[in-house]
mmCIF file of C-alpha atoms and ligand atoms in Angstrom:
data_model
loop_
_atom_site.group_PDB
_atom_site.id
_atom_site.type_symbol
_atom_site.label_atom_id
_atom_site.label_comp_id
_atom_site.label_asym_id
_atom_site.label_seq_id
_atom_site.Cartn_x
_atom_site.Cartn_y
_atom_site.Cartn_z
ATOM 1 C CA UNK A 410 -22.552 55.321 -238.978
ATOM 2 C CA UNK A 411 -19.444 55.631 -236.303
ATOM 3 C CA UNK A 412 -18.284 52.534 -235.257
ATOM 4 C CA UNK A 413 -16.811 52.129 -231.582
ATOM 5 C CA UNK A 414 -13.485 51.057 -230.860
ATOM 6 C CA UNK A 415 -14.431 47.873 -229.819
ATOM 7 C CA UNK A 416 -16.503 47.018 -232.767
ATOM 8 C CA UNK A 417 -19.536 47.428 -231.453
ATOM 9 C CA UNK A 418 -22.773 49.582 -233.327
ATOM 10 C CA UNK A 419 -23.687 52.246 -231.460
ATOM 11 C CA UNK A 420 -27.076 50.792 -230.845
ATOM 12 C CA UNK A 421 -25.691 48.364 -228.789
ATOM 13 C CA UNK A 422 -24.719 47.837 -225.414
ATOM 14 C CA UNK A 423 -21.700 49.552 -224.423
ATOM 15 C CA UNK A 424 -20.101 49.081 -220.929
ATOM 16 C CA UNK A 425 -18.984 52.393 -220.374
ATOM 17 C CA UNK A 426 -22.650 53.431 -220.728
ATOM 18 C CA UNK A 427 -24.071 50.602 -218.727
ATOM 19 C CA UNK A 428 -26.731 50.995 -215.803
ATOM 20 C CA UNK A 429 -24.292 48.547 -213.752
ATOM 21 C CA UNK A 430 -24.833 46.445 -211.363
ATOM 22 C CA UNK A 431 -27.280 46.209 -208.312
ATOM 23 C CA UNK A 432 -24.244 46.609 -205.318
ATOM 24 C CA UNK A 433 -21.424 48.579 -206.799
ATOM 25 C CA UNK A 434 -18.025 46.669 -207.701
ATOM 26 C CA UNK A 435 -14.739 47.389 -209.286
ATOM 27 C CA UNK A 436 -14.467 46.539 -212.867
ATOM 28 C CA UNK A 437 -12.810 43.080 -213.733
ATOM 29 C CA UNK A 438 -8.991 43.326 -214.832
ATOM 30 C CA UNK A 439 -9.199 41.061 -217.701
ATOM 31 C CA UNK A 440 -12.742 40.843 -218.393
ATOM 32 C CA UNK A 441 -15.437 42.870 -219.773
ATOM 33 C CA UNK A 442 -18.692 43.440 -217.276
ATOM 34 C CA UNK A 443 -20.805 41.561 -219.283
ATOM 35 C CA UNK A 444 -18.004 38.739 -219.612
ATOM 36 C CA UNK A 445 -17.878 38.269 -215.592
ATOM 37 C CA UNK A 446 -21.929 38.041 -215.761
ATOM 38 C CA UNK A 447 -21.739 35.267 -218.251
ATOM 39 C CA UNK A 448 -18.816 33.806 -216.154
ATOM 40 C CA UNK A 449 -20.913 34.470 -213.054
ATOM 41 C CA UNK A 450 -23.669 32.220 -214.692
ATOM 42 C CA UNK A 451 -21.986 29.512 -215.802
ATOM 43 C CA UNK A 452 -20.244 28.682 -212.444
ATOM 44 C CA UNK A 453 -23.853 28.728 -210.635
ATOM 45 C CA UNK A 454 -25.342 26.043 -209.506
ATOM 46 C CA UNK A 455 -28.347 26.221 -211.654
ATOM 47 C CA UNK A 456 -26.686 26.283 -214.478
ATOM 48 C CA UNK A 457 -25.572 23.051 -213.365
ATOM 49 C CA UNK A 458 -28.552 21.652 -213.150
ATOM 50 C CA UNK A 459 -30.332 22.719 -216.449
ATOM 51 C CA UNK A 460 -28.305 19.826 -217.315
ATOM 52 C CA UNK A 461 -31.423 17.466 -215.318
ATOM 53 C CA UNK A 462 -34.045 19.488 -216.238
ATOM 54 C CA UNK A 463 -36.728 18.597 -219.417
ATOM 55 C CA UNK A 464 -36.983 20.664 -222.843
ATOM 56 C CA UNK A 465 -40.139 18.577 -223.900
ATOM 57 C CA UNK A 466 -38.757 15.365 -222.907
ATOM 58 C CA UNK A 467 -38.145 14.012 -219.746
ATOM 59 C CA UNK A 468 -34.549 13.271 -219.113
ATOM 60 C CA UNK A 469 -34.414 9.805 -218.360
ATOM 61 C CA UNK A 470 -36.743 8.903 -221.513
ATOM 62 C CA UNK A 471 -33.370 8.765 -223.605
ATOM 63 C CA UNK A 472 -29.808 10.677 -223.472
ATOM 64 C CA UNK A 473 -30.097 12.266 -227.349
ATOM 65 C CA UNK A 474 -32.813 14.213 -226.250
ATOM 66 C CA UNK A 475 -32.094 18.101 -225.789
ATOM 67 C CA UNK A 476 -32.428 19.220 -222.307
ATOM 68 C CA UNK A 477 -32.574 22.756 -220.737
ATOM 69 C CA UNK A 478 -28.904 22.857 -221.082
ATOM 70 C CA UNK A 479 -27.887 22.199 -224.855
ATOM 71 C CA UNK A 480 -31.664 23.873 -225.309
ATOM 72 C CA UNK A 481 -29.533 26.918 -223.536
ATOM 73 C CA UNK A 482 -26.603 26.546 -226.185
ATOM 74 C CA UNK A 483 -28.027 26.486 -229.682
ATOM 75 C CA UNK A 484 -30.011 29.726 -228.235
ATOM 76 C CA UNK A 485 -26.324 31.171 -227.322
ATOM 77 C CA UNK A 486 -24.851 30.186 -230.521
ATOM 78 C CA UNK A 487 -28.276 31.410 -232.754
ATOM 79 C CA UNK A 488 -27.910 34.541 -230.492
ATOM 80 C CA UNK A 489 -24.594 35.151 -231.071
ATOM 81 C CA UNK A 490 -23.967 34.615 -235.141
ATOM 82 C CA UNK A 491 -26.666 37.538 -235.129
ATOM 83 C CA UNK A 492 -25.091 39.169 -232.278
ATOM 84 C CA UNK A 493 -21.891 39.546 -234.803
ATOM 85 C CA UNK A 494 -23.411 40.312 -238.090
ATOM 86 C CA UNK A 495 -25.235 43.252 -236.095
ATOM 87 C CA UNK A 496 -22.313 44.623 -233.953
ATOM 88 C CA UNK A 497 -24.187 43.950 -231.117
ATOM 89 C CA UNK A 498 -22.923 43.052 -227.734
ATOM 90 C CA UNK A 499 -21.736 39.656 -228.089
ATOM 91 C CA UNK A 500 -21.024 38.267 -224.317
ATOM 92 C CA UNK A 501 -24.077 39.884 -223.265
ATOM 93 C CA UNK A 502 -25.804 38.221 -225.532
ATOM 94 C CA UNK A 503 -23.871 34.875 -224.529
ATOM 95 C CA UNK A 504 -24.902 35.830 -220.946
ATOM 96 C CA UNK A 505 -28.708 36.979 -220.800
ATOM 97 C CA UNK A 506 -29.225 32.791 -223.431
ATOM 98 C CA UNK A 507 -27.211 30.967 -220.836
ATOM 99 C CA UNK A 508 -29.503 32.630 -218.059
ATOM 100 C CA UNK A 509 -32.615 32.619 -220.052
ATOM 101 C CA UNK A 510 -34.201 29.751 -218.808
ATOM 102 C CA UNK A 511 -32.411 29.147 -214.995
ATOM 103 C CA UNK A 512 -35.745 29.185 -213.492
ATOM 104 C CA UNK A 513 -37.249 26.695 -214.873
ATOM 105 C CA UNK A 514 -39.096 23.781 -213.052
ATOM 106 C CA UNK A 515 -38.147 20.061 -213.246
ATOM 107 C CA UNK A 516 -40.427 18.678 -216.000
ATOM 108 C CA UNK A 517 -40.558 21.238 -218.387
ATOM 109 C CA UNK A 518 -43.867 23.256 -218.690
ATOM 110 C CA UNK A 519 -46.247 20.704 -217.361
ATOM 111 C CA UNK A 520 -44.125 21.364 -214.350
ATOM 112 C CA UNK A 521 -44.213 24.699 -214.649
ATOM 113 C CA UNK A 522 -48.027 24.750 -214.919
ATOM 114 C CA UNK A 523 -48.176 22.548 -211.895
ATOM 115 C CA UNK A 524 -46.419 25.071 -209.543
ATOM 116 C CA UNK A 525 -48.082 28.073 -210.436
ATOM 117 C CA UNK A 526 -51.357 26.081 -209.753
ATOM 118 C CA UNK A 527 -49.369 25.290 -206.573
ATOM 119 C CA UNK A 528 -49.193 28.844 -205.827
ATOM 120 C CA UNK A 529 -52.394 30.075 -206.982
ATOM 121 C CA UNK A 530 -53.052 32.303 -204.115
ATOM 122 C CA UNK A 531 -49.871 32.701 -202.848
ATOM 123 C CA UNK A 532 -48.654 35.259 -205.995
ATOM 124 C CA UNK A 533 -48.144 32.542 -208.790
ATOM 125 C CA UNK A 534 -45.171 30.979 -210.407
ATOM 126 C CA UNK A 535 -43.477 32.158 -213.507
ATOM 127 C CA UNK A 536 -40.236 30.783 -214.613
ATOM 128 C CA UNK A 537 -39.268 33.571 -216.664
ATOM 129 C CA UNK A 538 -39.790 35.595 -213.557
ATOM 130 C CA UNK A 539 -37.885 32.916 -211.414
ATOM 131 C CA UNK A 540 -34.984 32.546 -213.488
ATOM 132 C CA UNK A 541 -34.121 36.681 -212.513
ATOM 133 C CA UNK A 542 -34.978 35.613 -209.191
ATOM 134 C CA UNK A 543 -32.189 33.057 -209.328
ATOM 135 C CA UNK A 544 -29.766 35.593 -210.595
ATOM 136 C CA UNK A 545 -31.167 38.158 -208.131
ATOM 137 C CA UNK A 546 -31.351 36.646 -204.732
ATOM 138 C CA UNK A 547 -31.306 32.170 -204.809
ATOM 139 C CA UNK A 548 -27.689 31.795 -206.047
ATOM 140 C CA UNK A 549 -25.249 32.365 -202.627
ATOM 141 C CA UNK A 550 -22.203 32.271 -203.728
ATOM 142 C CA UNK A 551 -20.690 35.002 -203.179
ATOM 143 C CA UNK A 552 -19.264 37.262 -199.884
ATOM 144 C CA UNK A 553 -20.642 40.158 -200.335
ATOM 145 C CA UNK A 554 -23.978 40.056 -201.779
ATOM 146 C CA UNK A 555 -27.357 37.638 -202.017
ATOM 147 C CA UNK A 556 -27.229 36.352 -205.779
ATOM 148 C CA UNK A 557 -24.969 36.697 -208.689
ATOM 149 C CA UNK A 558 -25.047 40.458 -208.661
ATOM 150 C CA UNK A 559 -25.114 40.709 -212.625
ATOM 151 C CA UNK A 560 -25.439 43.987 -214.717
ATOM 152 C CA UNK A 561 -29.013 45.772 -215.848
ATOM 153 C CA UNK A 562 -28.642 44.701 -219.049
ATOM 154 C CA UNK A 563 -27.953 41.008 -218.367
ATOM 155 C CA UNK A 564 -31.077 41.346 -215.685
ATOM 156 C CA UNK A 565 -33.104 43.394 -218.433
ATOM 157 C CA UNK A 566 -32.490 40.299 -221.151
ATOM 158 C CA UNK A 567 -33.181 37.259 -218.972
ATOM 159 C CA UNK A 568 -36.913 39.195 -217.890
ATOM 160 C CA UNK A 569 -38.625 38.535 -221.004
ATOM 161 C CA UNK A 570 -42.337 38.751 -219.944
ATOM 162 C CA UNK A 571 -43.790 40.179 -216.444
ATOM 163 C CA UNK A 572 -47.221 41.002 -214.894
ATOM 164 C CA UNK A 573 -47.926 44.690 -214.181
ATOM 165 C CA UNK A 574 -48.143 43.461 -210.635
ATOM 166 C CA UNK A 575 -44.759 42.321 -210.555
ATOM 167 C CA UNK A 576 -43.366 44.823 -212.687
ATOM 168 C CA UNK A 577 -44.153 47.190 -209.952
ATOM 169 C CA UNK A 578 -42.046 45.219 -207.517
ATOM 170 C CA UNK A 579 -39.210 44.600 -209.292
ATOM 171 C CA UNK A 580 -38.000 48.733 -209.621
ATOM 172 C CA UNK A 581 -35.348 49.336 -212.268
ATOM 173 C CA UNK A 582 -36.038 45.768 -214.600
ATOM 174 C CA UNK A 583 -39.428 45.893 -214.454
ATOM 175 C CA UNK A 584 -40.421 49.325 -215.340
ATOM 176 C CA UNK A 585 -40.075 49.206 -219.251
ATOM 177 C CA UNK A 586 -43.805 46.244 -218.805
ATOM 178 C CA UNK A 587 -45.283 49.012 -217.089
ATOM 179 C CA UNK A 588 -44.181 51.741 -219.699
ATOM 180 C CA UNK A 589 -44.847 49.328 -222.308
ATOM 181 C CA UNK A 590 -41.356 50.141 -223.913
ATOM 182 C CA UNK A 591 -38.457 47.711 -225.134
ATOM 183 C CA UNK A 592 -35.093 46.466 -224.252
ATOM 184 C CA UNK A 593 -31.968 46.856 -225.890
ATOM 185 C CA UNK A 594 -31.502 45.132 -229.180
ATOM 186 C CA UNK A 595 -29.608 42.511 -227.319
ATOM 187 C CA UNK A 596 -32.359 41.173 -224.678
ATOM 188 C CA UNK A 597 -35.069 41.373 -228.293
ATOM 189 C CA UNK A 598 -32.274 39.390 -230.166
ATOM 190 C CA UNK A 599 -32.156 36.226 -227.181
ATOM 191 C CA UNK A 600 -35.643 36.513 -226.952
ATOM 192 C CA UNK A 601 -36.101 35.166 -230.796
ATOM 193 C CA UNK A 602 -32.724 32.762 -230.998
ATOM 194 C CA UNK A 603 -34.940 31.164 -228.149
ATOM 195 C CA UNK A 604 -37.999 30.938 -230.114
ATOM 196 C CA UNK A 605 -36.046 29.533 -233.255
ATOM 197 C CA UNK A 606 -34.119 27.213 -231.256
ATOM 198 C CA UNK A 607 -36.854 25.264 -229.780
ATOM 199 C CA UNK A 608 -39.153 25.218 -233.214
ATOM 200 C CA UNK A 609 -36.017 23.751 -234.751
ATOM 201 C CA UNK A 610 -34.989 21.502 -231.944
ATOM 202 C CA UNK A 611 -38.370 20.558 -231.100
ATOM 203 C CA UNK A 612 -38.885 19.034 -234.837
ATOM 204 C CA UNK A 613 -35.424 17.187 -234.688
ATOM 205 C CA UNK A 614 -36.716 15.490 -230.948
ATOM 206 C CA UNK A 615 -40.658 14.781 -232.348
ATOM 207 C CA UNK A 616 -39.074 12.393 -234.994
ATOM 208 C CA UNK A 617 -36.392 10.884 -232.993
ATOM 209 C CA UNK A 618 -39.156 10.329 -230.099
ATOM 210 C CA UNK A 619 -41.263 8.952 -233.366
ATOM 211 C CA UNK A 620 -44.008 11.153 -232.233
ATOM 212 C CA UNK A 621 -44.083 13.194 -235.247
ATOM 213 C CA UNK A 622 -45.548 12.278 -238.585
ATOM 214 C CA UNK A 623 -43.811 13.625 -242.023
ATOM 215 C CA UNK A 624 -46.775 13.577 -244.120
ATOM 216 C CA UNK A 625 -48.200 16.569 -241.712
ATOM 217 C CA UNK A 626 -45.190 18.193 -240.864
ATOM 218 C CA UNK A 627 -44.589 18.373 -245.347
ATOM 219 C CA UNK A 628 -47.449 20.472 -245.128
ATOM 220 C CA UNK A 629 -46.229 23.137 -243.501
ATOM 221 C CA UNK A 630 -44.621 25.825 -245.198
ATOM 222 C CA UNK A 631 -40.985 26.134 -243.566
ATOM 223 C CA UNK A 632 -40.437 22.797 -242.952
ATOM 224 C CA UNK A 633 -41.912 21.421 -246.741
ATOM 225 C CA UNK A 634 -40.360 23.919 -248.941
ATOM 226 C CA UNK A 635 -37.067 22.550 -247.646
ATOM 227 C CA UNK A 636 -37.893 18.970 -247.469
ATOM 228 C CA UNK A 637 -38.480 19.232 -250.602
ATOM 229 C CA UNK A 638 -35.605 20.455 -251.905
ATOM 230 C CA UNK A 639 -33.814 17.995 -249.620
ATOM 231 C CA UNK A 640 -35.450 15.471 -251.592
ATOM 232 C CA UNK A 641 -34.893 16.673 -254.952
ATOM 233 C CA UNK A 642 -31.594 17.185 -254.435
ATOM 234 C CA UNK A 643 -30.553 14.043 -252.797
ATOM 235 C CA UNK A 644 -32.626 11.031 -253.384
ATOM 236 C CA UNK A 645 -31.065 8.412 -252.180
ATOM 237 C CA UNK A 646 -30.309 10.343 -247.963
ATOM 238 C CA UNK A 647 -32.421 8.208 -245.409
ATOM 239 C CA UNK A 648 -34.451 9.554 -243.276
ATOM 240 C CA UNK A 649 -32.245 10.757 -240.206
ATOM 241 C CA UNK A 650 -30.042 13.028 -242.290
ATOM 242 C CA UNK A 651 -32.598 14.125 -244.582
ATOM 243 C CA UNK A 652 -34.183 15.548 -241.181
ATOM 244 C CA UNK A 653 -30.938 17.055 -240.019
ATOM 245 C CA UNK A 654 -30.636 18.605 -243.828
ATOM 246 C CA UNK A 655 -34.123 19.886 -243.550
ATOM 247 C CA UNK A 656 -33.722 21.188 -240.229
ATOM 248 C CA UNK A 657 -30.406 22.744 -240.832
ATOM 249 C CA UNK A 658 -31.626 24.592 -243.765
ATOM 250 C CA UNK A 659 -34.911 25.767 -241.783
ATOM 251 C CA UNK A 660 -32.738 27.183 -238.906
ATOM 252 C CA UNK A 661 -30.534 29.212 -241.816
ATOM 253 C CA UNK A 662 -33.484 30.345 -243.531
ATOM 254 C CA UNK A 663 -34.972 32.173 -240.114
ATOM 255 C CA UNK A 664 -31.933 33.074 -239.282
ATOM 256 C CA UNK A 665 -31.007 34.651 -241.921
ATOM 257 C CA UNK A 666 -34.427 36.192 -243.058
ATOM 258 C CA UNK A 667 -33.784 37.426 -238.951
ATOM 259 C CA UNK A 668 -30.680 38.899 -239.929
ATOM 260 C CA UNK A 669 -31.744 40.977 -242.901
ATOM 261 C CA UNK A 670 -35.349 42.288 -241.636
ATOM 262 C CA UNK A 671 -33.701 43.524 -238.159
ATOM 263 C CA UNK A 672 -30.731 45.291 -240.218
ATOM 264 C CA UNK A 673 -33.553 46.908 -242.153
ATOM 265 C CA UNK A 674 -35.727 48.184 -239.417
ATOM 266 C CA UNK A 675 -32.084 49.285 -237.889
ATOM 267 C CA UNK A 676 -31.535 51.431 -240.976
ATOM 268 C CA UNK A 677 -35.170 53.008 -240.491
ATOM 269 C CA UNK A 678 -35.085 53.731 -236.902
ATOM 270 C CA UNK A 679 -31.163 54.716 -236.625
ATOM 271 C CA UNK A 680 -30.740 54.565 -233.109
ATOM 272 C CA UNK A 681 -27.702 56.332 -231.807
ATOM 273 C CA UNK A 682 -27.507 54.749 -228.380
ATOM 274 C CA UNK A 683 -29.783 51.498 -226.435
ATOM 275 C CA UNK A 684 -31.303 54.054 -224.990
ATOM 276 C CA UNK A 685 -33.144 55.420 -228.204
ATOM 277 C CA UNK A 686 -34.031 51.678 -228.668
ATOM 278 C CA UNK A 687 -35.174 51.446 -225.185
ATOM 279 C CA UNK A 688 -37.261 54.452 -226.226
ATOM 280 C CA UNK A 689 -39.539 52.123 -228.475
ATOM 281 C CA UNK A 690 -42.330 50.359 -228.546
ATOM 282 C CA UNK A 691 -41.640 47.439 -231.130
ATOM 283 C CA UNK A 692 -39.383 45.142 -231.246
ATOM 284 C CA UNK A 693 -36.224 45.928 -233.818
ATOM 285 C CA UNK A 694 -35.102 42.676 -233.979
ATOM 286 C CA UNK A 695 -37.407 41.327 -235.732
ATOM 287 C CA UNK A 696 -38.439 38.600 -238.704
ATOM 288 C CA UNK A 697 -40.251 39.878 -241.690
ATOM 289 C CA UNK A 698 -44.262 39.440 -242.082
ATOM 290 C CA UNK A 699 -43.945 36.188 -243.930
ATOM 291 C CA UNK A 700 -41.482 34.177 -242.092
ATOM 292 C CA UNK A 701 -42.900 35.308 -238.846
ATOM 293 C CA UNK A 702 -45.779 33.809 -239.866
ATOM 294 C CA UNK A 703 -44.623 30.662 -241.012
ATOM 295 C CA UNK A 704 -42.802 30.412 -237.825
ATOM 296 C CA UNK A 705 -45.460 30.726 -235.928
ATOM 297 C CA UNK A 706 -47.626 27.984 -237.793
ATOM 298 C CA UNK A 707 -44.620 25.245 -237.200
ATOM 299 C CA UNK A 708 -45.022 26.745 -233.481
ATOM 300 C CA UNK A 709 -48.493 25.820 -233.656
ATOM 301 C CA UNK A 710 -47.874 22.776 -235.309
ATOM 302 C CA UNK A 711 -45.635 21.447 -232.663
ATOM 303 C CA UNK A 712 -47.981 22.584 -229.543
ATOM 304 C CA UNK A 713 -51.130 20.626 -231.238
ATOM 305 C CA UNK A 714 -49.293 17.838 -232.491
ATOM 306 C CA UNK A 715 -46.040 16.997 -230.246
ATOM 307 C CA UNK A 716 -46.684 19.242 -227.237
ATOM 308 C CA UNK A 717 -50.268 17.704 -226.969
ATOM 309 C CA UNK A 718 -49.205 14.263 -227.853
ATOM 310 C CA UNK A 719 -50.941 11.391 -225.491
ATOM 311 C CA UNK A 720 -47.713 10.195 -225.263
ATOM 312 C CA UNK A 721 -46.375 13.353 -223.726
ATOM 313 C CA UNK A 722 -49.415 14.470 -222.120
ATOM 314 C CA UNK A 723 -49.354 11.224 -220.218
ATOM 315 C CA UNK A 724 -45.481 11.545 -218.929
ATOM 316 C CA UNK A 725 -46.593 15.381 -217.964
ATOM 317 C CA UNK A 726 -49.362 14.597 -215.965
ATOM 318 C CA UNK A 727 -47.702 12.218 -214.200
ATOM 319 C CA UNK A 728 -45.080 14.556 -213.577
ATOM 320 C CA UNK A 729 -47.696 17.344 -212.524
ATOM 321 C CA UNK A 730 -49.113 15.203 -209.811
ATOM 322 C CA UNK A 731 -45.737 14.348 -208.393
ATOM 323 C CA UNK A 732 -44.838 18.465 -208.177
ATOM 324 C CA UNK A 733 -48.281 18.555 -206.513
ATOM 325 C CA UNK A 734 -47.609 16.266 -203.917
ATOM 326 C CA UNK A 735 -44.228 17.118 -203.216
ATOM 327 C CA UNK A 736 -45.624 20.894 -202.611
ATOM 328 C CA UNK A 737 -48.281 19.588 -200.619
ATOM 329 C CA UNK A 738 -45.471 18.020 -198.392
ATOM 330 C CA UNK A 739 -43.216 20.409 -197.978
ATOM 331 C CA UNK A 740 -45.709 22.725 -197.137
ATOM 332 C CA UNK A 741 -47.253 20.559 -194.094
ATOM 333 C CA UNK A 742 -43.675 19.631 -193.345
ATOM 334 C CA UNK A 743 -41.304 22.000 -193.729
ATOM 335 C CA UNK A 744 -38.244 20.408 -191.931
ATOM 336 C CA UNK A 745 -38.563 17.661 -194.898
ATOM 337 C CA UNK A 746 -36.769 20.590 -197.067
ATOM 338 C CA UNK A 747 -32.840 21.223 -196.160
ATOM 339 C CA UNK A 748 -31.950 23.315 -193.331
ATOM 340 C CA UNK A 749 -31.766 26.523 -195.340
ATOM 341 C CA UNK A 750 -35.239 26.221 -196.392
ATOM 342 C CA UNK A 751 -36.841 24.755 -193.450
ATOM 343 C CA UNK A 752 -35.801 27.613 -191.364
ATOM 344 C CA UNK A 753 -37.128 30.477 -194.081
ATOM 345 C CA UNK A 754 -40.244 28.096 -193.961
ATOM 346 C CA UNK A 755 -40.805 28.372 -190.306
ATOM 347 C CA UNK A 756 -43.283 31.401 -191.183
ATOM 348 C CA UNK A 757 -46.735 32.066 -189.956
ATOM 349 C CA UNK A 758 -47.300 33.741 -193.702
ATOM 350 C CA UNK A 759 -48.470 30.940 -195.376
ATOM 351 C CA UNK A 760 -47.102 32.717 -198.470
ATOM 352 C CA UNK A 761 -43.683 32.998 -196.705
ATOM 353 C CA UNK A 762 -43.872 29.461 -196.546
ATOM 354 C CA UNK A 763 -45.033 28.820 -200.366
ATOM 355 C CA UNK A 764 -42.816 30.903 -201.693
ATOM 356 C CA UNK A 765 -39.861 29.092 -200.377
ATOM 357 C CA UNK A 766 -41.472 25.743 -201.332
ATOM 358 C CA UNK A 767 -41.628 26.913 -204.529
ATOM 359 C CA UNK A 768 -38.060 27.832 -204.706
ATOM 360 C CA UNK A 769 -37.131 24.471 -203.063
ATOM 361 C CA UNK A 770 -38.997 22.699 -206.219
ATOM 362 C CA UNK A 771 -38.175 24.823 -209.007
ATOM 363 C CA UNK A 772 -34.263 24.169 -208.526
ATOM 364 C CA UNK A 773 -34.909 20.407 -208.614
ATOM 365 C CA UNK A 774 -33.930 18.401 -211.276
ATOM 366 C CA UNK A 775 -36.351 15.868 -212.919
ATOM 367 C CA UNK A 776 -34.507 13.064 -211.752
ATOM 368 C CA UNK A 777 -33.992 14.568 -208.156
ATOM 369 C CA UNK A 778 -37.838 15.646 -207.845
ATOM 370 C CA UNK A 779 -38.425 11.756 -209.031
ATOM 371 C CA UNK A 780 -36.122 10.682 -206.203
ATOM 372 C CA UNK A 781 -38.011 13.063 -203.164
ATOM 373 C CA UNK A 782 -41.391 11.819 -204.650
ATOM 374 C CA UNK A 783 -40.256 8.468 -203.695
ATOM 375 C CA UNK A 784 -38.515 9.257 -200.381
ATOM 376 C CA UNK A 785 -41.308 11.045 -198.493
ATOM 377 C CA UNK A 786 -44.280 8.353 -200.188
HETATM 378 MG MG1 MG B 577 -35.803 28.823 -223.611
#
């Protein structure tokens, strides 16, 4: 196997072979391409506010919960230990898990769930969707074109899922849903550090929230096998760090087992560009049969048992109504929305109008959606 220059595979994503970007532009001096996008991203003012914005718990319920933001970072970091062990593209990887979840709503999925009920006939609401329409066209920032302008590759990783419907819309990004083929290695690789991050993180939040019972959460393979050993091998640890051990050695166990099967189905395909791995139709990055499934059942776990929690489903459905209302408003009342949205909203289309409501909520943060609630009831 040749090795580039820059110590990348050949598999991965190379600059010089890029797709580029939407609106041409002259490459940076001292950066690469896919260093300016995740530059690009981190000075946005979404970014920003992933900071506000709920994982699973709403942000004023306590400060050691994880929010979108440090949600955002142990992806990056997951991301990019695998990133380097695989000679893939490191910043791009950086980039597309900073960017990954930019779209979402104020209140986590409940709020998510909310708006697209908001705008059931007016198209929908997906974040995943909305966070490359952040990227694409809500960020202003810049002279010469709407959005942040970012590379194909940065645009291909953040667009994780898409309806056939929208895939026909989008052109370029959305053609691979439609073809039923993959991304590069890269986009696959953020797409799992996500998954593993919140499993992990979620676990670590459920106890601290005291939502979460250990007798259950023993009997599930990933998370007993190393609680037990925790146990074993250190009796006396109280509860908090034995956790943190537990969780620690549940994140190095996918990771690793991550690590290993994708190198493996690397050797058996032996792609000699991203564009033989665009080529396929299952994913390369990828964990083996057994961890993938006991992944899955902690997944499950945590969506029947923290995710479905009274305790949450009551703060969510709170938070639902209050989305529903504010949409509700805004759509009777447009000139209650800033000047730069009012005027878009002064449509005939109705969907004109919901559309830009939509984007008016999903940038909120939980505590700013708390405070308009209040101001306009
Ligand atoms: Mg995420």
């Amino acid at each position: 196997m040749t090795t580039a220059a820059d110590g990348l595979a050949p598999y991965a994503a190379h600059e010089n072979t890029g797709r580029g970007r939407r609106i041409f532009e002259a490459p940076p001096a001292y950066r690469g391409e896919y260093q300016r996008d995740r530059d690009r991203i981190i000075h946005s003012t979404a970014f920003r506010r992933l900071v506000y914005k709920t994982q699973v718990f709403v942000n004023h319920e306590g400060d050691l919960y994880r929010t979108r933001l440090t949600h955002s970072l142990e992806v990056a970091q997951i991301a990019r230990t695998v990133a380097r062990v695989l000679r893939l593209n490191e910043p791009l990887v950086e980039a597309i898990s900073l960017a990954h979840d930019l779209g979402h709503t104020p209140f986590g999925h409940a709020g998510q769930d909310a708006l697209n009920a908001c705008m059931r006939h007016f198209g929908g609401f997906e974040h995943n969707l909305q966070s490359l329409r952040v990227v694409d066209e809500l960020e202003e920032k810049y002279a010469e074109f709407r959005g942040l302008n970012l590379t194909f590759e940065t645009r291909e990783g953040i667009l994780k899922h898409c309806s056939a419907r929208n895939a026909r819309e989008l052109g370029d990004v959305g053609k691979r849903f439609l073809e039923r083929r993959q991304p590069g290695l890269e986009a696959q690789l953020v797409n799992i550090a996500d998954a593993i991050a919140y499993n992990n993180h979620d676990v670590d939040d459920g106890f601290r929230a005291g939502l979460l019972d250990v007798g259950l959460l023993t009997q599930q393979p990933l998370f007993g096998e190393h609680y037990q050993e925790v146990q074993e091998a250190y009796p006396d640890l109280d509860d908090r760090r034995l956790i943190y051990e537990v969780i620690r050695r549940m994140i190095g166990h996918v990771v690793s087992d991550l690590i290993e099967t994708s190198s493996r189905n690397i050797r058996a395909l032996d792609p000699a560009s991203i564009e033989d791995v665009r080529a396929t139709t299952d994913p390369v990055i990828a964990l083996s049969d057994d961890v993938l499934e006991q992944h899955r059942s902690l997944k499950k776990f945590l969506r029947e048992n923290l995710y479905r929690h009274p305790q949450v489903r009551a703060m969510n459905e709170e938070t639902q109504e209050m989305l529903e209302t504010l949409f509700t408003q805004y759509m009777t009342q447009p000139d209650q929305m800033p000047p730069a949205f009012a005027i878009q909203a002064e449509n005939d289309d109705e969907s004109v109008r919901a559309r830009v409501v939509a984007d008016y909520i999903a940038g909120m943060t939980d505590r700013f959606a708390y405070a308009e609630h209040k101001r306009l009831n």
